Amino acid sequence: MSVVTRRTVLGALATSPLWLQTAWAQPGSLRISHQFPAGSVAEGDFRDRLCRMFAEQAERATRGKLKFSIYPASSLMKSEAQIPALSKGALDLALVPLSYAGDEFPEVNIGLMPGLVTSYDQGYAWKNMDVGREFSRMLGERGMVILSWIWQAGGAASRVKPIVDPEDAAGLKVRGGSHALDLILKEAGATVVNIPSNDIRGAMQSGALDAAMTSSSSLMSFRLDEVSKSVTTARGGTYWFMLEPLLMSKTVFDRLPRDQQAALMKIGADLEGFARKSAQMDDAAVAAQFAGRGGRAVDLNAASLRKWQDIARNTAWRDFGEKNANCARLLALAEKTVA
């Protein structure tokens, strides 16, 4: 009885018809990772819901040729490991804050640059503007494809006084969530604490953290109202907008037939409306959640927003533009969209 060696298999594959090679290489079951609490298609954190909706629609569109397994709450890998894994083809899909990979891929910090995006209209317009096209190209070079552009506004939960103006952060231990936000917090006199959003609650509960900036959805999903006294919301405008897309490994994407690629891109684009509506609903709901527990909800006014934006322009924006030529080009394109 002969033994089939790896060389024999590879040789046979090399001489097989193209359709057989494609079938051999095509993935069947794909993994979607994220760090947010698990729910269902109908209930829970909208980012988990979006992943489940995407999976269901993609399975139907490909008639079951593609199937998906969803790993919420960092159950597959740590939050910070997701983007490097996507880039290397070791993870199929993830809905992840881009800024987590800012040290390794500095270009992605444009997605959480304080004061650069100040409205959902402006953020979602990026996709079809020069800044969005250039950013997508750069992500492609890093081994990632954006399936859904997801922008979220955010605010700040605090165990002490509300953080409205920059001077309110002075002397506090604050989690910013990105290198750029850390820079403006340091300029404001805060001590920066670097942790992923799913660790904020424990750090605030233990006293290791006084305040945290994160998306409205995370403020709610991680129940920060239970460990905070106040929240600064995004209802009246904010300097805190984050690009947190549904990403796919380009290595995996490129192995798919073109009809499946087109189906995934269409489904991802169609879900952007759901993401925007859900994020805006969370911007309003977070105030009610804090008030329901006796906390205080405050909003930014135009003067406060300008203070943060001025600090950001002179610190975070300048630092980003000096990282490399890609960052400088992205910043120049993004500044054209600033109202």
PDB file of N, CA and C in Angstrom, residues 13-109:
ATOM      1  N   LEU A  13      -1.868  18.893  -7.180  1.00  0.00           N
ATOM      2  CA  LEU A  13      -2.606  20.154  -7.158  1.00  0.00           C
ATOM      3  C   LEU A  13      -2.080  21.113  -8.224  1.00  0.00           C
ATOM      4  N   ALA A  14      -0.775  21.129  -8.401  1.00  0.00           N
ATOM      5  CA  ALA A  14      -0.168  22.039  -9.369  1.00  0.00           C
ATOM      6  C   ALA A  14      -0.593  21.739 -10.793  1.00  0.00           C
ATOM      7  N   THR A  15      -0.902  20.476 -11.094  1.00  0.00           N
ATOM      8  CA  THR A  15      -1.283  20.099 -12.448  1.00  0.00           C
ATOM      9  C   THR A  15      -2.791  19.955 -12.614  1.00  0.00           C
ATOM     10  N   SER A  16      -3.563  20.235 -11.544  1.00  0.00           N
ATOM     11  CA  SER A  16      -5.013  20.091 -11.605  1.00  0.00           C
ATOM     12  C   SER A  16      -5.641  21.287 -12.294  1.00  0.00           C
ATOM     13  N   PRO A  17      -6.886  21.159 -12.737  1.00  0.00           N
ATOM     14  CA  PRO A  17      -7.583  22.295 -13.349  1.00  0.00           C
ATOM     15  C   PRO A  17      -7.714  23.447 -12.373  1.00  0.00           C
ATOM     16  N   LEU A  18      -7.879  24.664 -12.912  1.00  0.00           N
ATOM     17  CA  LEU A  18      -7.956  25.857 -12.087  1.00  0.00           C
ATOM     18  C   LEU A  18      -9.120  25.798 -11.116  1.00  0.00           C
ATOM     19  N   TRP A  19     -10.276  25.270 -11.577  1.00  0.00           N
ATOM     20  CA  TRP A  19     -11.438  25.220 -10.690  1.00  0.00           C
ATOM     21  C   TRP A  19     -11.183  24.347  -9.475  1.00  0.00           C
ATOM     22  N   LEU A  20     -10.368  23.274  -9.662  1.00  0.00           N
ATOM     23  CA  LEU A  20     -10.081  22.379  -8.552  1.00  0.00           C
ATOM     24  C   LEU A  20      -9.124  23.047  -7.572  1.00  0.00           C
ATOM     25  N   GLN A  21      -8.145  23.791  -8.118  1.00  0.00           N
ATOM     26  CA  GLN A  21      -7.232  24.516  -7.251  1.00  0.00           C
ATOM     27  C   GLN A  21      -7.993  25.546  -6.408  1.00  0.00           C
ATOM     28  N   THR A  22      -8.960  26.234  -7.026  1.00  0.00           N
ATOM     29  CA  THR A  22      -9.743  27.225  -6.313  1.00  0.00           C
ATOM     30  C   THR A  22     -10.547  26.576  -5.208  1.00  0.00           C
ATOM     31  N   ALA A  23     -11.174  25.460  -5.498  1.00  0.00           N
ATOM     32  CA  ALA A  23     -11.973  24.760  -4.490  1.00  0.00           C
ATOM     33  C   ALA A  23     -11.101  24.285  -3.336  1.00  0.00           C
ATOM     34  N   TRP A  24      -9.888  23.825  -3.673  1.00  0.00           N
ATOM     35  CA  TRP A  24      -8.969  23.336  -2.646  1.00  0.00           C
ATOM     36  C   TRP A  24      -8.586  24.465  -1.690  1.00  0.00           C
ATOM     37  N   ALA A  25      -8.333  25.653  -2.258  1.00  0.00           N
ATOM     38  CA  ALA A  25      -7.808  26.757  -1.461  1.00  0.00           C
ATOM     39  C   ALA A  25      -8.890  27.557  -0.737  1.00  0.00           C
ATOM     40  N   GLN A  26     -10.146  27.409  -1.199  1.00  0.00           N
ATOM     41  CA  GLN A  26     -11.192  28.261  -0.660  1.00  0.00           C
ATOM     42  C   GLN A  26     -11.548  27.896   0.771  1.00  0.00           C
ATOM     43  N   PRO A  27     -11.608  28.912   1.655  1.00  0.00           N
ATOM     44  CA  PRO A  27     -12.016  28.632   3.038  1.00  0.00           C
ATOM     45  C   PRO A  27     -13.486  28.295   3.103  1.00  0.00           C
ATOM     46  N   GLY A  28     -13.876  27.502   4.085  1.00  0.00           N
ATOM     47  CA  GLY A  28     -15.269  27.138   4.243  1.00  0.00           C
ATOM     48  C   GLY A  28     -15.864  27.762   5.478  1.00  0.00           C
ATOM     49  N   SER A  29     -15.253  27.530   6.630  1.00  0.00           N
ATOM     50  CA  SER A  29     -15.740  28.091   7.878  1.00  0.00           C
ATOM     51  C   SER A  29     -14.792  29.201   8.325  1.00  0.00           C
ATOM     52  N   LEU A  30     -15.335  30.402   8.489  1.00  0.00           N
ATOM     53  CA  LEU A  30     -14.523  31.565   8.815  1.00  0.00           C
ATOM     54  C   LEU A  30     -14.828  32.045  10.231  1.00  0.00           C
ATOM     55  N   ARG A  31     -13.799  32.540  10.903  1.00  0.00           N
ATOM     56  CA  ARG A  31     -13.934  32.978  12.285  1.00  0.00           C
ATOM     57  C   ARG A  31     -14.017  34.501  12.356  1.00  0.00           C
ATOM     58  N   ILE A  32     -15.024  34.994  13.098  1.00  0.00           N
ATOM     59  CA  ILE A  32     -15.169  36.419  13.348  1.00  0.00           C
ATOM     60  C   ILE A  32     -14.891  36.664  14.831  1.00  0.00           C
ATOM     61  N   SER A  33     -13.913  37.494  15.109  1.00  0.00           N
ATOM     62  CA  SER A  33     -13.520  37.772  16.487  1.00  0.00           C
ATOM     63  C   SER A  33     -13.882  39.202  16.862  1.00  0.00           C
ATOM     64  N   HIS A  34     -14.289  39.408  18.103  1.00  0.00           N
ATOM     65  CA  HIS A  34     -14.429  40.756  18.642  1.00  0.00           C
ATOM     66  C   HIS A  34     -14.345  40.703  20.161  1.00  0.00           C
ATOM     67  N   GLN A  35     -14.264  41.856  20.803  1.00  0.00           N
ATOM     68  CA  GLN A  35     -14.023  41.932  22.248  1.00  0.00           C
ATOM     69  C   GLN A  35     -15.271  42.267  23.047  1.00  0.00           C
ATOM     70  N   PHE A  36     -16.411  42.393  22.375  1.00  0.00           N
ATOM     71  CA  PHE A  36     -17.599  42.932  23.017  1.00  0.00           C
ATOM     72  C   PHE A  36     -18.506  41.828  23.563  1.00  0.00           C
ATOM     73  N   PRO A  37     -19.399  42.165  24.492  1.00  0.00           N
ATOM     74  CA  PRO A  37     -20.254  41.131  25.090  1.00  0.00           C
ATOM     75  C   PRO A  37     -21.099  40.406  24.058  1.00  0.00           C
ATOM     76  N   ALA A  38     -21.329  39.120  24.308  1.00  0.00           N
ATOM     77  CA  ALA A  38     -22.121  38.297  23.402  1.00  0.00           C
ATOM     78  C   ALA A  38     -23.598  38.624  23.537  1.00  0.00           C
ATOM     79  N   GLY A  39     -24.323  38.518  22.435  1.00  0.00           N
ATOM     80  CA  GLY A  39     -25.761  38.718  22.429  1.00  0.00           C
ATOM     81  C   GLY A  39     -26.395  37.835  21.379  1.00  0.00           C
ATOM     82  N   SER A  40     -27.325  38.402  20.643  1.00  0.00           N
ATOM     83  CA  SER A  40     -28.001  37.681  19.568  1.00  0.00           C
ATOM     84  C   SER A  40     -28.214  38.639  18.413  1.00  0.00           C
ATOM     85  N   VAL A  41     -28.784  38.155  17.340  1.00  0.00           N
ATOM     86  CA  VAL A  41     -29.077  39.039  16.209  1.00  0.00           C
ATOM     87  C   VAL A  41     -30.025  40.151  16.633  1.00  0.00           C
ATOM     88  N   ALA A  42     -30.938  39.838  17.542  1.00  0.00           N
ATOM     89  CA  ALA A  42     -31.983  40.789  17.920  1.00  0.00           C
ATOM     90  C   ALA A  42     -31.636  41.657  19.118  1.00  0.00           C
ATOM     91  N   GLU A  43     -30.741  41.205  19.999  1.00  0.00           N
ATOM     92  CA  GLU A  43     -30.486  41.924  21.242  1.00  0.00           C
ATOM     93  C   GLU A  43     -29.005  41.961  21.581  1.00  0.00           C
ATOM     94  N   GLY A  44     -28.638  43.000  22.361  1.00  0.00           N
ATOM     95  CA  GLY A  44     -27.268  43.081  22.851  1.00  0.00           C
ATOM     96  C   GLY A  44     -26.482  44.203  22.197  1.00  0.00           C
ATOM     97  N   ASP A  45     -25.194  44.225  22.452  1.00  0.00           N
ATOM     98  CA  ASP A  45     -24.273  45.196  21.876  1.00  0.00           C
ATOM     99  C   ASP A  45     -24.385  45.156  20.355  1.00  0.00           C
ATOM    100  N   PHE A  46     -24.592  46.327  19.739  1.00  0.00           N
ATOM    101  CA  PHE A  46     -24.862  46.315  18.300  1.00  0.00           C
ATOM    102  C   PHE A  46     -23.688  45.791  17.484  1.00  0.00           C
ATOM    103  N   ARG A  47     -22.477  45.850  18.029  1.00  0.00           N
ATOM    104  CA  ARG A  47     -21.323  45.357  17.267  1.00  0.00           C
ATOM    105  C   ARG A  47     -21.330  43.833  17.194  1.00  0.00           C
ATOM    106  N   ASP A  48     -21.752  43.192  18.279  1.00  0.00           N
ATOM    107  CA  ASP A  48     -21.943  41.742  18.243  1.00  0.00           C
ATOM    108  C   ASP A  48     -23.107  41.394  17.321  1.00  0.00           C
ATOM    109  N   ARG A  49     -24.174  42.156  17.408  1.00  0.00           N
ATOM    110  CA  ARG A  49     -25.335  41.917  16.537  1.00  0.00           C
ATOM    111  C   ARG A  49     -24.952  42.046  15.066  1.00  0.00           C
ATOM    112  N   LEU A  50     -24.152  43.064  14.748  1.00  0.00           N
ATOM    113  CA  LEU A  50     -23.746  43.267  13.356  1.00  0.00           C
ATOM    114  C   LEU A  50     -22.960  42.072  12.834  1.00  0.00           C
ATOM    115  N   CYS A  51     -22.060  41.535  13.656  1.00  0.00           N
ATOM    116  CA  CYS A  51     -21.292  40.353  13.239  1.00  0.00           C
ATOM    117  C   CYS A  51     -22.217  39.176  12.963  1.00  0.00           C
ATOM    118  N   ARG A  52     -23.221  38.998  13.806  1.00  0.00           N
ATOM    119  CA  ARG A  52     -24.155  37.883  13.626  1.00  0.00           C
ATOM    120  C   ARG A  52     -25.042  38.096  12.407  1.00  0.00           C
ATOM    121  N   MET A  53     -25.461  39.321  12.180  1.00  0.00           N
ATOM    122  CA  MET A  53     -26.253  39.644  10.994  1.00  0.00           C
ATOM    123  C   MET A  53     -25.432  39.415   9.732  1.00  0.00           C
ATOM    124  N   PHE A  54     -24.173  39.869   9.773  1.00  0.00           N
ATOM    125  CA  PHE A  54     -23.286  39.668   8.623  1.00  0.00           C
ATOM    126  C   PHE A  54     -23.134  38.183   8.316  1.00  0.00           C
ATOM    127  N   ALA A  55     -22.899  37.384   9.355  1.00  0.00           N
ATOM    128  CA  ALA A  55     -22.701  35.946   9.161  1.00  0.00           C
ATOM    129  C   ALA A  55     -23.943  35.296   8.556  1.00  0.00           C
ATOM    130  N   GLU A  56     -25.109  35.614   9.075  1.00  0.00           N
ATOM    131  CA  GLU A  56     -26.347  35.018   8.571  1.00  0.00           C
ATOM    132  C   GLU A  56     -26.577  35.397   7.112  1.00  0.00           C
ATOM    133  N   GLN A  57     -26.400  36.675   6.805  1.00  0.00           N
ATOM    134  CA  GLN A  57     -26.655  37.129   5.438  1.00  0.00           C
ATOM    135  C   GLN A  57     -25.627  36.569   4.459  1.00  0.00           C
ATOM    136  N   ALA A  58     -24.377  36.457   4.903  1.00  0.00           N
ATOM    137  CA  ALA A  58     -23.334  35.929   4.024  1.00  0.00           C
ATOM    138  C   ALA A  58     -23.538  34.438   3.763  1.00  0.00           C
ATOM    139  N   GLU A  59     -23.977  33.704   4.757  1.00  0.00           N
ATOM    140  CA  GLU A  59     -24.249  32.280   4.551  1.00  0.00           C
ATOM    141  C   GLU A  59     -25.385  32.096   3.552  1.00  0.00           C
ATOM    142  N   ARG A  60     -26.424  32.938   3.654  1.00  0.00           N
ATOM    143  CA  ARG A  60     -27.533  32.847   2.697  1.00  0.00           C
ATOM    144  C   ARG A  60     -27.077  33.237   1.296  1.00  0.00           C
ATOM    145  N   ALA A  61     -26.307  34.333   1.205  1.00  0.00           N
ATOM    146  CA  ALA A  61     -25.885  34.835  -0.106  1.00  0.00           C
ATOM    147  C   ALA A  61     -24.983  33.854  -0.842  1.00  0.00           C
ATOM    148  N   THR A  62     -24.210  33.069  -0.095  1.00  0.00           N
ATOM    149  CA  THR A  62     -23.299  32.100  -0.725  1.00  0.00           C
ATOM    150  C   THR A  62     -23.878  30.689  -0.710  1.00  0.00           C
ATOM    151  N   ARG A  63     -25.173  30.588  -0.347  1.00  0.00           N
ATOM    152  CA  ARG A  63     -25.871  29.293  -0.313  1.00  0.00           C
ATOM    153  C   ARG A  63     -25.115  28.256   0.528  1.00  0.00           C
ATOM    154  N   GLY A  64     -24.609  28.736   1.642  1.00  0.00           N
ATOM    155  CA  GLY A  64     -23.957  27.845   2.586  1.00  0.00           C
ATOM    156  C   GLY A  64     -22.526  27.491   2.259  1.00  0.00           C
ATOM    157  N   LYS A  65     -21.987  28.028   1.173  1.00  0.00           N
ATOM    158  CA  LYS A  65     -20.588  27.731   0.844  1.00  0.00           C
ATOM    159  C   LYS A  65     -19.637  28.363   1.866  1.00  0.00           C
ATOM    160  N   LEU A  66     -20.060  29.485   2.426  1.00  0.00           N
ATOM    161  CA  LEU A  66     -19.297  30.098   3.502  1.00  0.00           C
ATOM    162  C   LEU A  66     -20.108  30.018   4.785  1.00  0.00           C
ATOM    163  N   LYS A  67     -19.462  29.600   5.852  1.00  0.00           N
ATOM    164  CA  LYS A  67     -20.080  29.560   7.161  1.00  0.00           C
ATOM    165  C   LYS A  67     -19.174  30.294   8.141  1.00  0.00           C
ATOM    166  N   PHE A  68     -19.764  30.757   9.227  1.00  0.00           N
ATOM    167  CA  PHE A  68     -19.030  31.621  10.142  1.00  0.00           C
ATOM    168  C   PHE A  68     -19.213  31.178  11.583  1.00  0.00           C
ATOM    169  N   SER A  69     -18.134  31.289  12.343  1.00  0.00           N
ATOM    170  CA  SER A  69     -18.174  31.079  13.783  1.00  0.00           C
ATOM    171  C   SER A  69     -17.791  32.396  14.436  1.00  0.00           C
ATOM    172  N   ILE A  70     -18.587  32.840  15.409  1.00  0.00           N
ATOM    173  CA  ILE A  70     -18.363  34.137  16.041  1.00  0.00           C
ATOM    174  C   ILE A  70     -17.800  33.936  17.442  1.00  0.00           C
ATOM    175  N   TYR A  71     -16.736  34.680  17.750  1.00  0.00           N
ATOM    176  CA  TYR A  71     -16.056  34.579  19.035  1.00  0.00           C
ATOM    177  C   TYR A  71     -16.114  35.940  19.729  1.00  0.00           C
ATOM    178  N   PRO A  72     -17.124  36.178  20.572  1.00  0.00           N
ATOM    179  CA  PRO A  72     -17.246  37.463  21.271  1.00  0.00           C
ATOM    180  C   PRO A  72     -16.355  37.521  22.507  1.00  0.00           C
ATOM    181  N   ALA A  73     -16.327  38.682  23.122  1.00  0.00           N
ATOM    182  CA  ALA A  73     -15.695  38.863  24.437  1.00  0.00           C
ATOM    183  C   ALA A  73     -14.247  38.371  24.490  1.00  0.00           C
ATOM    184  N   SER A  74     -13.500  38.573  23.403  1.00  0.00           N
ATOM    185  CA  SER A  74     -12.085  38.163  23.339  1.00  0.00           C
ATOM    186  C   SER A  74     -11.897  36.686  23.645  1.00  0.00           C
ATOM    187  N   SER A  75     -12.874  35.869  23.272  1.00  0.00           N
ATOM    188  CA  SER A  75     -12.801  34.435  23.575  1.00  0.00           C
ATOM    189  C   SER A  75     -11.883  33.670  22.634  1.00  0.00           C
ATOM    190  N   LEU A  76     -11.538  34.266  21.508  1.00  0.00           N
ATOM    191  CA  LEU A  76     -10.621  33.603  20.573  1.00  0.00           C
ATOM    192  C   LEU A  76      -9.186  34.067  20.782  1.00  0.00           C
ATOM    193  N   MET A  77      -9.022  35.370  20.980  1.00  0.00           N
ATOM    194  CA  MET A  77      -7.692  35.940  21.198  1.00  0.00           C
ATOM    195  C   MET A  77      -7.841  37.283  21.875  1.00  0.00           C
ATOM    196  N   LYS A  78      -6.749  37.797  22.424  1.00  0.00           N
ATOM    197  CA  LYS A  78      -6.785  39.088  23.089  1.00  0.00           C
ATOM    198  C   LYS A  78      -7.105  40.196  22.097  1.00  0.00           C
ATOM    199  N   SER A  79      -7.691  41.265  22.619  1.00  0.00           N
ATOM    200  CA  SER A  79      -8.131  42.365  21.767  1.00  0.00           C
ATOM    201  C   SER A  79      -7.010  42.900  20.879  1.00  0.00           C
ATOM    202  N   GLU A  80      -5.838  43.134  21.484  1.00  0.00           N
ATOM    203  CA  GLU A  80      -4.730  43.747  20.745  1.00  0.00           C
ATOM    204  C   GLU A  80      -4.115  42.819  19.704  1.00  0.00           C
ATOM    205  N   ALA A  81      -4.399  41.523  19.793  1.00  0.00           N
ATOM    206  CA  ALA A  81      -3.803  40.560  18.867  1.00  0.00           C
ATOM    207  C   ALA A  81      -4.574  40.446  17.558  1.00  0.00           C
ATOM    208  N   GLN A  82      -5.765  41.022  17.492  1.00  0.00           N
ATOM    209  CA  GLN A  82      -6.632  40.767  16.343  1.00  0.00           C
ATOM    210  C   GLN A  82      -6.113  41.359  15.031  1.00  0.00           C
ATOM    211  N   ILE A  83      -5.690  42.618  15.062  1.00  0.00           N
ATOM    212  CA  ILE A  83      -5.236  43.243  13.814  1.00  0.00           C
ATOM    213  C   ILE A  83      -3.944  42.594  13.291  1.00  0.00           C
ATOM    214  N   PRO A  84      -2.929  42.352  14.133  1.00  0.00           N
ATOM    215  CA  PRO A  84      -1.761  41.622  13.620  1.00  0.00           C
ATOM    216  C   PRO A  84      -2.136  40.248  13.051  1.00  0.00           C
ATOM    217  N   ALA A  85      -3.099  39.571  13.684  1.00  0.00           N
ATOM    218  CA  ALA A  85      -3.512  38.256  13.186  1.00  0.00           C
ATOM    219  C   ALA A  85      -4.208  38.377  11.831  1.00  0.00           C
ATOM    220  N   LEU A  86      -5.040  39.392  11.662  1.00  0.00           N
ATOM    221  CA  LEU A  86      -5.667  39.632  10.362  1.00  0.00           C
ATOM    222  C   LEU A  86      -4.617  39.907   9.300  1.00  0.00           C
ATOM    223  N   SER A  87      -3.662  40.743   9.644  1.00  0.00           N
ATOM    224  CA  SER A  87      -2.628  41.139   8.699  1.00  0.00           C
ATOM    225  C   SER A  87      -1.817  39.950   8.197  1.00  0.00           C
ATOM    226  N   LYS A  88      -1.615  38.972   9.084  1.00  0.00           N
ATOM    227  CA  LYS A  88      -0.826  37.785   8.729  1.00  0.00           C
ATOM    228  C   LYS A  88      -1.674  36.652   8.159  1.00  0.00           C
ATOM    229  N   GLY A  89      -2.989  36.827   8.120  1.00  0.00           N
ATOM    230  CA  GLY A  89      -3.855  35.762   7.626  1.00  0.00           C
ATOM    231  C   GLY A  89      -4.138  34.690   8.655  1.00  0.00           C
ATOM    232  N   ALA A  90      -3.814  34.966   9.933  1.00  0.00           N
ATOM    233  CA  ALA A  90      -4.058  33.991  10.997  1.00  0.00           C
ATOM    234  C   ALA A  90      -5.451  34.125  11.597  1.00  0.00           C
ATOM    235  N   LEU A  91      -6.179  35.187  11.241  1.00  0.00           N
ATOM    236  CA  LEU A  91      -7.560  35.407  11.651  1.00  0.00           C
ATOM    237  C   LEU A  91      -8.332  35.841  10.428  1.00  0.00           C
ATOM    238  N   ASP A  92      -9.586  35.382  10.324  1.00  0.00           N
ATOM    239  CA  ASP A  92     -10.371  35.644   9.115  1.00  0.00           C
ATOM    240  C   ASP A  92     -11.030  37.024   9.135  1.00  0.00           C
ATOM    241  N   LEU A  93     -11.812  37.304  10.178  1.00  0.00           N
ATOM    242  CA  LEU A  93     -12.514  38.575  10.281  1.00  0.00           C
ATOM    243  C   LEU A  93     -12.490  39.061  11.724  1.00  0.00           C
ATOM    244  N   ALA A  94     -12.606  40.380  11.897  1.00  0.00           N
ATOM    245  CA  ALA A  94     -12.701  40.951  13.239  1.00  0.00           C
ATOM    246  C   ALA A  94     -13.373  42.307  13.155  1.00  0.00           C
ATOM    247  N   LEU A  95     -14.163  42.611  14.172  1.00  0.00           N
ATOM    248  CA  LEU A  95     -14.680  43.959  14.360  1.00  0.00           C
ATOM    249  C   LEU A  95     -13.867  44.522  15.519  1.00  0.00           C
ATOM    250  N   VAL A  96     -13.014  45.487  15.209  1.00  0.00           N
ATOM    251  CA  VAL A  96     -11.967  45.840  16.172  1.00  0.00           C
ATOM    252  C   VAL A  96     -11.602  47.322  16.071  1.00  0.00           C
ATOM    253  N   PRO A  97     -11.353  47.979  17.204  1.00  0.00           N
ATOM    254  CA  PRO A  97     -10.849  49.356  17.166  1.00  0.00           C
ATOM    255  C   PRO A  97      -9.472  49.403  16.503  1.00  0.00           C
ATOM    256  N   LEU A  98      -9.348  50.152  15.438  1.00  0.00           N
ATOM    257  CA  LEU A  98      -8.092  50.186  14.688  1.00  0.00           C
ATOM    258  C   LEU A  98      -6.931  50.715  15.523  1.00  0.00           C
ATOM    259  N   SER A  99      -7.237  51.580  16.460  1.00  0.00           N
ATOM    260  CA  SER A  99      -6.159  52.220  17.217  1.00  0.00           C
ATOM    261  C   SER A  99      -5.354  51.227  18.050  1.00  0.00           C
ATOM    262  N   TYR A 100      -5.894  50.020  18.285  1.00  0.00           N
ATOM    263  CA  TYR A 100      -5.153  49.035  19.063  1.00  0.00           C
ATOM    264  C   TYR A 100      -3.852  48.623  18.373  1.00  0.00           C
ATOM    265  N   ALA A 101      -3.800  48.822  17.062  1.00  0.00           N
ATOM    266  CA  ALA A 101      -2.595  48.457  16.317  1.00  0.00           C
ATOM    267  C   ALA A 101      -1.762  49.676  15.956  1.00  0.00           C
ATOM    268  N   GLY A 102      -2.006  50.787  16.653  1.00  0.00           N
ATOM    269  CA  GLY A 102      -1.352  52.031  16.295  1.00  0.00           C
ATOM    270  C   GLY A 102       0.158  52.036  16.443  1.00  0.00           C
ATOM    271  N   ASP A 103       0.691  51.243  17.366  1.00  0.00           N
ATOM    272  CA  ASP A 103       2.146  51.203  17.521  1.00  0.00           C
ATOM    273  C   ASP A 103       2.805  50.487  16.347  1.00  0.00           C
ATOM    274  N   GLU A 104       2.190  49.388  15.913  1.00  0.00           N
ATOM    275  CA  GLU A 104       2.759  48.601  14.819  1.00  0.00           C
ATOM    276  C   GLU A 104       2.431  49.194  13.451  1.00  0.00           C
ATOM    277  N   PHE A 105       1.190  49.695  13.294  1.00  0.00           N
ATOM    278  CA  PHE A 105       0.737  50.294  12.036  1.00  0.00           C
ATOM    279  C   PHE A 105       0.303  51.733  12.327  1.00  0.00           C
ATOM    280  N   PRO A 106       1.209  52.702  12.386  1.00  0.00           N
ATOM    281  CA  PRO A 106       0.839  54.055  12.817  1.00  0.00           C
ATOM    282  C   PRO A 106      -0.259  54.701  11.986  1.00  0.00           C
ATOM    283  N   GLU A 107      -0.403  54.293  10.738  1.00  0.00           N
ATOM    284  CA  GLU A 107      -1.425  54.893   9.877  1.00  0.00           C
ATOM    285  C   GLU A 107      -2.838  54.718  10.428  1.00  0.00           C
ATOM    286  N   VAL A 108      -3.087  53.612  11.148  1.00  0.00           N
ATOM    287  CA  VAL A 108      -4.456  53.354  11.609  1.00  0.00           C
ATOM    288  C   VAL A 108      -4.895  54.330  12.693  1.00  0.00           C
ATOM    289  N   ASN A 109      -3.971  55.072  13.282  1.00  0.00           N
ATOM    290  CA  ASN A 109      -4.343  56.045  14.314  1.00  0.00           C
ATOM    291  C   ASN A 109      -5.199  57.180  13.765  1.00  0.00           C
TER     292      ASN A 109
END
